[in-house]
């Protein structure tokens, strides 16, 4: 059911999106872009999990969970001053999108080396 709700929200964000439009339309574009980046990352994460051996998977799972918590915390902190503004959803989702796209390199390292990238 949650997946269905997510698909509906994604379709709604895409339908309401108009780059350079009103604040609400720009916010919808940012939500849509984040949802696409997150979906792409989840597909890659699944591919990496399937490629790893059973003893490597727990470390990736823990790393991914920690990264997800950090991503949200960093974006909330970065956009805290803008929370009362009508464009806050755009700013917050743009931050999430940037963080999400950046995680791709870490997952690709796992795929190529079977371990977390060096810190």
mmCIF file with all atom_site columns, C-alpha atoms in Angstrom:
data_model
loop_
_atom_site.group_PDB
_atom_site.id
_atom_site.type_symbol
_atom_site.label_atom_id
_atom_site.label_alt_id
_atom_site.label_comp_id
_atom_site.label_asym_id
_atom_site.label_entity_id
_atom_site.label_seq_id
_atom_site.pdbx_PDB_ins_code
_atom_site.Cartn_x
_atom_site.Cartn_y
_atom_site.Cartn_z
_atom_site.occupancy
_atom_site.B_iso_or_equiv
_atom_site.pdbx_formal_charge
_atom_site.auth_seq_id
_atom_site.auth_comp_id
_atom_site.auth_asym_id
_atom_site.auth_atom_id
_atom_site.pdbx_PDB_model_num
ATOM 1   C CA . UNK A 1 1   ? 0.000  0.000   0.000   1.00 0.00 ? 1   UNK A CA 1
ATOM 2   C CA . UNK A 1 2   ? 2.863  2.408   0.803   1.00 0.00 ? 2   UNK A CA 1
ATOM 3   C CA . UNK A 1 3   ? 4.338  1.772   -2.628  1.00 0.00 ? 3   UNK A CA 1
ATOM 4   C CA . UNK A 1 4   ? 1.018  2.652   -4.236  1.00 0.00 ? 4   UNK A CA 1
ATOM 5   C CA . UNK A 1 5   ? 0.809  5.882   -2.217  1.00 0.00 ? 5   UNK A CA 1
ATOM 6   C CA . UNK A 1 6   ? 4.346  6.709   -3.284  1.00 0.00 ? 6   UNK A CA 1
ATOM 7   C CA . UNK A 1 7   ? 3.484  6.150   -6.930  1.00 0.00 ? 7   UNK A CA 1
ATOM 8   C CA . UNK A 1 8   ? 0.435  8.387   -6.608  1.00 0.00 ? 8   UNK A CA 1
ATOM 9   C CA . UNK A 1 9   ? 2.507  11.131  -4.932  1.00 0.00 ? 9   UNK A CA 1
ATOM 10  C CA . UNK A 1 10  ? 5.122  10.837  -7.683  1.00 0.00 ? 10  UNK A CA 1
ATOM 11  C CA . UNK A 1 11  ? 2.521  11.091  -10.413 1.00 0.00 ? 11  UNK A CA 1
ATOM 12  C CA . UNK A 1 12  ? 0.945  14.062  -8.649  1.00 0.00 ? 12  UNK A CA 1
ATOM 13  C CA . UNK A 1 13  ? 4.329  15.824  -8.283  1.00 0.00 ? 13  UNK A CA 1
ATOM 14  C CA . UNK A 1 14  ? 5.066  15.223  -11.952 1.00 0.00 ? 14  UNK A CA 1
ATOM 15  C CA . UNK A 1 15  ? 1.653  16.491  -13.033 1.00 0.00 ? 15  UNK A CA 1
ATOM 16  C CA . UNK A 1 16  ? 1.970  19.657  -10.939 1.00 0.00 ? 16  UNK A CA 1
ATOM 17  C CA . UNK A 1 17  ? 5.562  20.342  -12.024 1.00 0.00 ? 17  UNK A CA 1
ATOM 18  C CA . UNK A 1 18  ? 6.359  23.270  -14.276 1.00 0.00 ? 18  UNK A CA 1
ATOM 19  C CA . UNK A 1 19  ? 10.008 24.409  -14.258 1.00 0.00 ? 19  UNK A CA 1
ATOM 20  C CA . UNK A 1 20  ? 10.190 28.142  -13.741 1.00 0.00 ? 20  UNK A CA 1
ATOM 21  C CA . UNK A 1 21  ? 6.507  28.243  -12.796 1.00 0.00 ? 21  UNK A CA 1
ATOM 22  C CA . UNK A 1 22  ? 4.922  29.238  -9.519  1.00 0.00 ? 22  UNK A CA 1
ATOM 23  C CA . UNK A 1 23  ? 6.471  28.334  -6.195  1.00 0.00 ? 23  UNK A CA 1
ATOM 24  C CA . UNK A 1 24  ? 4.109  25.362  -5.914  1.00 0.00 ? 24  UNK A CA 1
ATOM 25  C CA . UNK A 1 25  ? 4.999  24.156  -9.411  1.00 0.00 ? 25  UNK A CA 1
ATOM 26  C CA . UNK A 1 26  ? 8.740  24.529  -8.720  1.00 0.00 ? 26  UNK A CA 1
ATOM 27  C CA . UNK A 1 27  ? 8.290  22.676  -5.435  1.00 0.00 ? 27  UNK A CA 1
ATOM 28  C CA . UNK A 1 28  ? 6.517  19.872  -7.311  1.00 0.00 ? 28  UNK A CA 1
ATOM 29  C CA . UNK A 1 29  ? 9.431  19.613  -9.756  1.00 0.00 ? 29  UNK A CA 1
ATOM 30  C CA . UNK A 1 30  ? 11.889 19.284  -6.883  1.00 0.00 ? 30  UNK A CA 1
ATOM 31  C CA . UNK A 1 31  ? 9.785  16.548  -5.276  1.00 0.00 ? 31  UNK A CA 1
ATOM 32  C CA . UNK A 1 32  ? 9.528  14.718  -8.605  1.00 0.00 ? 32  UNK A CA 1
ATOM 33  C CA . UNK A 1 33  ? 13.289 14.957  -9.205  1.00 0.00 ? 33  UNK A CA 1
ATOM 34  C CA . UNK A 1 34  ? 14.042 13.661  -5.714  1.00 0.00 ? 34  UNK A CA 1
ATOM 35  C CA . UNK A 1 35  ? 11.620 10.765  -6.109  1.00 0.00 ? 35  UNK A CA 1
ATOM 36  C CA . UNK A 1 36  ? 13.258 9.787   -9.403  1.00 0.00 ? 36  UNK A CA 1
ATOM 37  C CA . UNK A 1 37  ? 16.772 10.002  -7.924  1.00 0.00 ? 37  UNK A CA 1
ATOM 38  C CA . UNK A 1 38  ? 15.671 7.943   -4.913  1.00 0.00 ? 38  UNK A CA 1
ATOM 39  C CA . UNK A 1 39  ? 14.045 5.304   -7.115  1.00 0.00 ? 39  UNK A CA 1
ATOM 40  C CA . UNK A 1 40  ? 17.182 5.078   -9.268  1.00 0.00 ? 40  UNK A CA 1
ATOM 41  C CA . UNK A 1 41  ? 19.315 4.699   -6.138  1.00 0.00 ? 41  UNK A CA 1
ATOM 42  C CA . UNK A 1 42  ? 17.068 1.994   -4.707  1.00 0.00 ? 42  UNK A CA 1
ATOM 43  C CA . UNK A 1 43  ? 17.373 0.025   -7.940  1.00 0.00 ? 43  UNK A CA 1
ATOM 44  C CA . UNK A 1 44  ? 21.174 0.322   -7.823  1.00 0.00 ? 44  UNK A CA 1
ATOM 45  C CA . UNK A 1 45  ? 21.171 -0.643  -4.126  1.00 0.00 ? 45  UNK A CA 1
ATOM 46  C CA . UNK A 1 46  ? 19.179 -3.786  -4.956  1.00 0.00 ? 46  UNK A CA 1
ATOM 47  C CA . UNK A 1 47  ? 21.591 -4.635  -7.772  1.00 0.00 ? 47  UNK A CA 1
ATOM 48  C CA . UNK A 1 48  ? 24.574 -4.205  -5.452  1.00 0.00 ? 48  UNK A CA 1
ATOM 49  C CA . UNK A 1 49  ? 22.952 -6.312  -2.727  1.00 0.00 ? 49  UNK A CA 1
ATOM 50  C CA . UNK A 1 50  ? 22.372 -9.125  -5.212  1.00 0.00 ? 50  UNK A CA 1
ATOM 51  C CA . UNK A 1 51  ? 25.973 -8.914  -6.431  1.00 0.00 ? 51  UNK A CA 1
ATOM 52  C CA . UNK A 1 52  ? 27.511 -9.124  -2.948  1.00 0.00 ? 52  UNK A CA 1
ATOM 53  C CA . UNK A 1 53  ? 28.122 -12.312 -1.041  1.00 0.00 ? 53  UNK A CA 1
ATOM 54  C CA . UNK A 1 54  ? 25.959 -13.120 1.977   1.00 0.00 ? 54  UNK A CA 1
ATOM 55  C CA . UNK A 1 55  ? 28.697 -12.076 4.416   1.00 0.00 ? 55  UNK A CA 1
ATOM 56  C CA . UNK A 1 56  ? 29.155 -8.662  2.706   1.00 0.00 ? 56  UNK A CA 1
ATOM 57  C CA . UNK A 1 57  ? 25.475 -7.688  2.678   1.00 0.00 ? 57  UNK A CA 1
ATOM 58  C CA . UNK A 1 58  ? 25.043 -6.794  6.374   1.00 0.00 ? 58  UNK A CA 1
ATOM 59  C CA . UNK A 1 59  ? 27.767 -4.142  6.180   1.00 0.00 ? 59  UNK A CA 1
ATOM 60  C CA . UNK A 1 60  ? 26.173 -2.556  3.114   1.00 0.00 ? 60  UNK A CA 1
ATOM 61  C CA . UNK A 1 61  ? 22.732 -2.677  4.743   1.00 0.00 ? 61  UNK A CA 1
ATOM 62  C CA . UNK A 1 62  ? 24.076 -0.931  7.859   1.00 0.00 ? 62  UNK A CA 1
ATOM 63  C CA . UNK A 1 63  ? 25.965 1.621   5.777   1.00 0.00 ? 63  UNK A CA 1
ATOM 64  C CA . UNK A 1 64  ? 22.899 2.390   3.683   1.00 0.00 ? 64  UNK A CA 1
ATOM 65  C CA . UNK A 1 65  ? 20.701 2.855   6.746   1.00 0.00 ? 65  UNK A CA 1
ATOM 66  C CA . UNK A 1 66  ? 23.251 5.171   8.343   1.00 0.00 ? 66  UNK A CA 1
ATOM 67  C CA . UNK A 1 67  ? 23.593 7.136   5.106   1.00 0.00 ? 67  UNK A CA 1
ATOM 68  C CA . UNK A 1 68  ? 19.804 7.564   4.837   1.00 0.00 ? 68  UNK A CA 1
ATOM 69  C CA . UNK A 1 69  ? 19.569 8.938   8.379   1.00 0.00 ? 69  UNK A CA 1
ATOM 70  C CA . UNK A 1 70  ? 22.495 11.278  7.767   1.00 0.00 ? 70  UNK A CA 1
ATOM 71  C CA . UNK A 1 71  ? 21.037 12.496  4.462   1.00 0.00 ? 71  UNK A CA 1
ATOM 72  C CA . UNK A 1 72  ? 17.776 13.540  6.073   1.00 0.00 ? 72  UNK A CA 1
ATOM 73  C CA . UNK A 1 73  ? 19.491 15.122  9.079   1.00 0.00 ? 73  UNK A CA 1
ATOM 74  C CA . UNK A 1 74  ? 21.920 17.088  6.921   1.00 0.00 ? 74  UNK A CA 1
ATOM 75  C CA . UNK A 1 75  ? 19.196 18.420  4.647   1.00 0.00 ? 75  UNK A CA 1
ATOM 76  C CA . UNK A 1 76  ? 16.921 19.355  7.542   1.00 0.00 ? 76  UNK A CA 1
ATOM 77  C CA . UNK A 1 77  ? 19.798 21.216  9.194   1.00 0.00 ? 77  UNK A CA 1
ATOM 78  C CA . UNK A 1 78  ? 20.848 22.896  5.950   1.00 0.00 ? 78  UNK A CA 1
ATOM 79  C CA . UNK A 1 79  ? 17.320 24.146  5.252   1.00 0.00 ? 79  UNK A CA 1
ATOM 80  C CA . UNK A 1 80  ? 16.201 24.916  8.818   1.00 0.00 ? 80  UNK A CA 1
ATOM 81  C CA . UNK A 1 81  ? 16.349 28.697  8.281   1.00 0.00 ? 81  UNK A CA 1
ATOM 82  C CA . UNK A 1 82  ? 14.001 28.409  5.281   1.00 0.00 ? 82  UNK A CA 1
ATOM 83  C CA . UNK A 1 83  ? 11.321 26.232  6.936   1.00 0.00 ? 83  UNK A CA 1
ATOM 84  C CA . UNK A 1 84  ? 8.755  29.024  7.071   1.00 0.00 ? 84  UNK A CA 1
ATOM 85  C CA . UNK A 1 85  ? 9.238  29.984  3.439   1.00 0.00 ? 85  UNK A CA 1
ATOM 86  C CA . UNK A 1 86  ? 6.912  28.721  0.700   1.00 0.00 ? 86  UNK A CA 1
ATOM 87  C CA . UNK A 1 87  ? 9.909  27.456  -1.300  1.00 0.00 ? 87  UNK A CA 1
ATOM 88  C CA . UNK A 1 88  ? 11.166 25.286  1.577   1.00 0.00 ? 88  UNK A CA 1
ATOM 89  C CA . UNK A 1 89  ? 9.931  22.033  -0.055  1.00 0.00 ? 89  UNK A CA 1
ATOM 90  C CA . UNK A 1 90  ? 11.974 22.833  -3.178  1.00 0.00 ? 90  UNK A CA 1
ATOM 91  C CA . UNK A 1 91  ? 15.102 23.658  -1.187  1.00 0.00 ? 91  UNK A CA 1
ATOM 92  C CA . UNK A 1 92  ? 14.774 20.573  1.020   1.00 0.00 ? 92  UNK A CA 1
ATOM 93  C CA . UNK A 1 93  ? 14.105 18.203  -1.882  1.00 0.00 ? 93  UNK A CA 1
ATOM 94  C CA . UNK A 1 94  ? 16.931 19.681  -3.954  1.00 0.00 ? 94  UNK A CA 1
ATOM 95  C CA . UNK A 1 95  ? 19.245 18.930  -1.030  1.00 0.00 ? 95  UNK A CA 1
ATOM 96  C CA . UNK A 1 96  ? 17.908 15.368  -0.798  1.00 0.00 ? 96  UNK A CA 1
ATOM 97  C CA . UNK A 1 97  ? 18.368 14.936  -4.553  1.00 0.00 ? 97  UNK A CA 1
ATOM 98  C CA . UNK A 1 98  ? 21.988 16.109  -4.415  1.00 0.00 ? 98  UNK A CA 1
ATOM 99  C CA . UNK A 1 99  ? 22.740 13.794  -1.481  1.00 0.00 ? 99  UNK A CA 1
ATOM 100 C CA . UNK A 1 100 ? 20.980 10.885  -3.179  1.00 0.00 ? 100 UNK A CA 1
ATOM 101 C CA . UNK A 1 101 ? 22.822 11.298  -6.462  1.00 0.00 ? 101 UNK A CA 1
ATOM 102 C CA . UNK A 1 102 ? 26.088 11.572  -4.542  1.00 0.00 ? 102 UNK A CA 1
ATOM 103 C CA . UNK A 1 103 ? 25.471 8.205   -2.865  1.00 0.00 ? 103 UNK A CA 1
ATOM 104 C CA . UNK A 1 104 ? 25.713 6.490   -6.250  1.00 0.00 ? 104 UNK A CA 1
ATOM 105 C CA . UNK A 1 105 ? 29.533 6.618   -6.136  1.00 0.00 ? 105 UNK A CA 1
ATOM 106 C CA . UNK A 1 106 ? 29.559 4.818   -2.783  1.00 0.00 ? 106 UNK A CA 1
ATOM 107 C CA . UNK A 1 107 ? 27.293 2.070   -4.064  1.00 0.00 ? 107 UNK A CA 1
ATOM 108 C CA . UNK A 1 108 ? 29.376 1.697   -7.220  1.00 0.00 ? 108 UNK A CA 1
ATOM 109 C CA . UNK A 1 109 ? 32.461 1.249   -5.011  1.00 0.00 ? 109 UNK A CA 1
ATOM 110 C CA . UNK A 1 110 ? 30.667 -1.553  -3.198  1.00 0.00 ? 110 UNK A CA 1
ATOM 111 C CA . UNK A 1 111 ? 29.746 -3.114  -6.531  1.00 0.00 ? 111 UNK A CA 1
ATOM 112 C CA . UNK A 1 112 ? 33.324 -2.987  -7.813  1.00 0.00 ? 112 UNK A CA 1
ATOM 113 C CA . UNK A 1 113 ? 35.207 -3.800  -4.590  1.00 0.00 ? 113 UNK A CA 1
ATOM 114 C CA . UNK A 1 114 ? 32.778 -5.585  -2.275  1.00 0.00 ? 114 UNK A CA 1
ATOM 115 C CA . UNK A 1 115 ? 33.454 -3.117  0.520   1.00 0.00 ? 115 UNK A CA 1
ATOM 116 C CA . UNK A 1 116 ? 32.685 0.384   1.697   1.00 0.00 ? 116 UNK A CA 1
ATOM 117 C CA . UNK A 1 117 ? 34.712 3.180   0.150   1.00 0.00 ? 117 UNK A CA 1
ATOM 118 C CA . UNK A 1 118 ? 37.556 4.494   2.317   1.00 0.00 ? 118 UNK A CA 1
ATOM 119 C CA . UNK A 1 119 ? 36.523 7.298   4.654   1.00 0.00 ? 119 UNK A CA 1
#
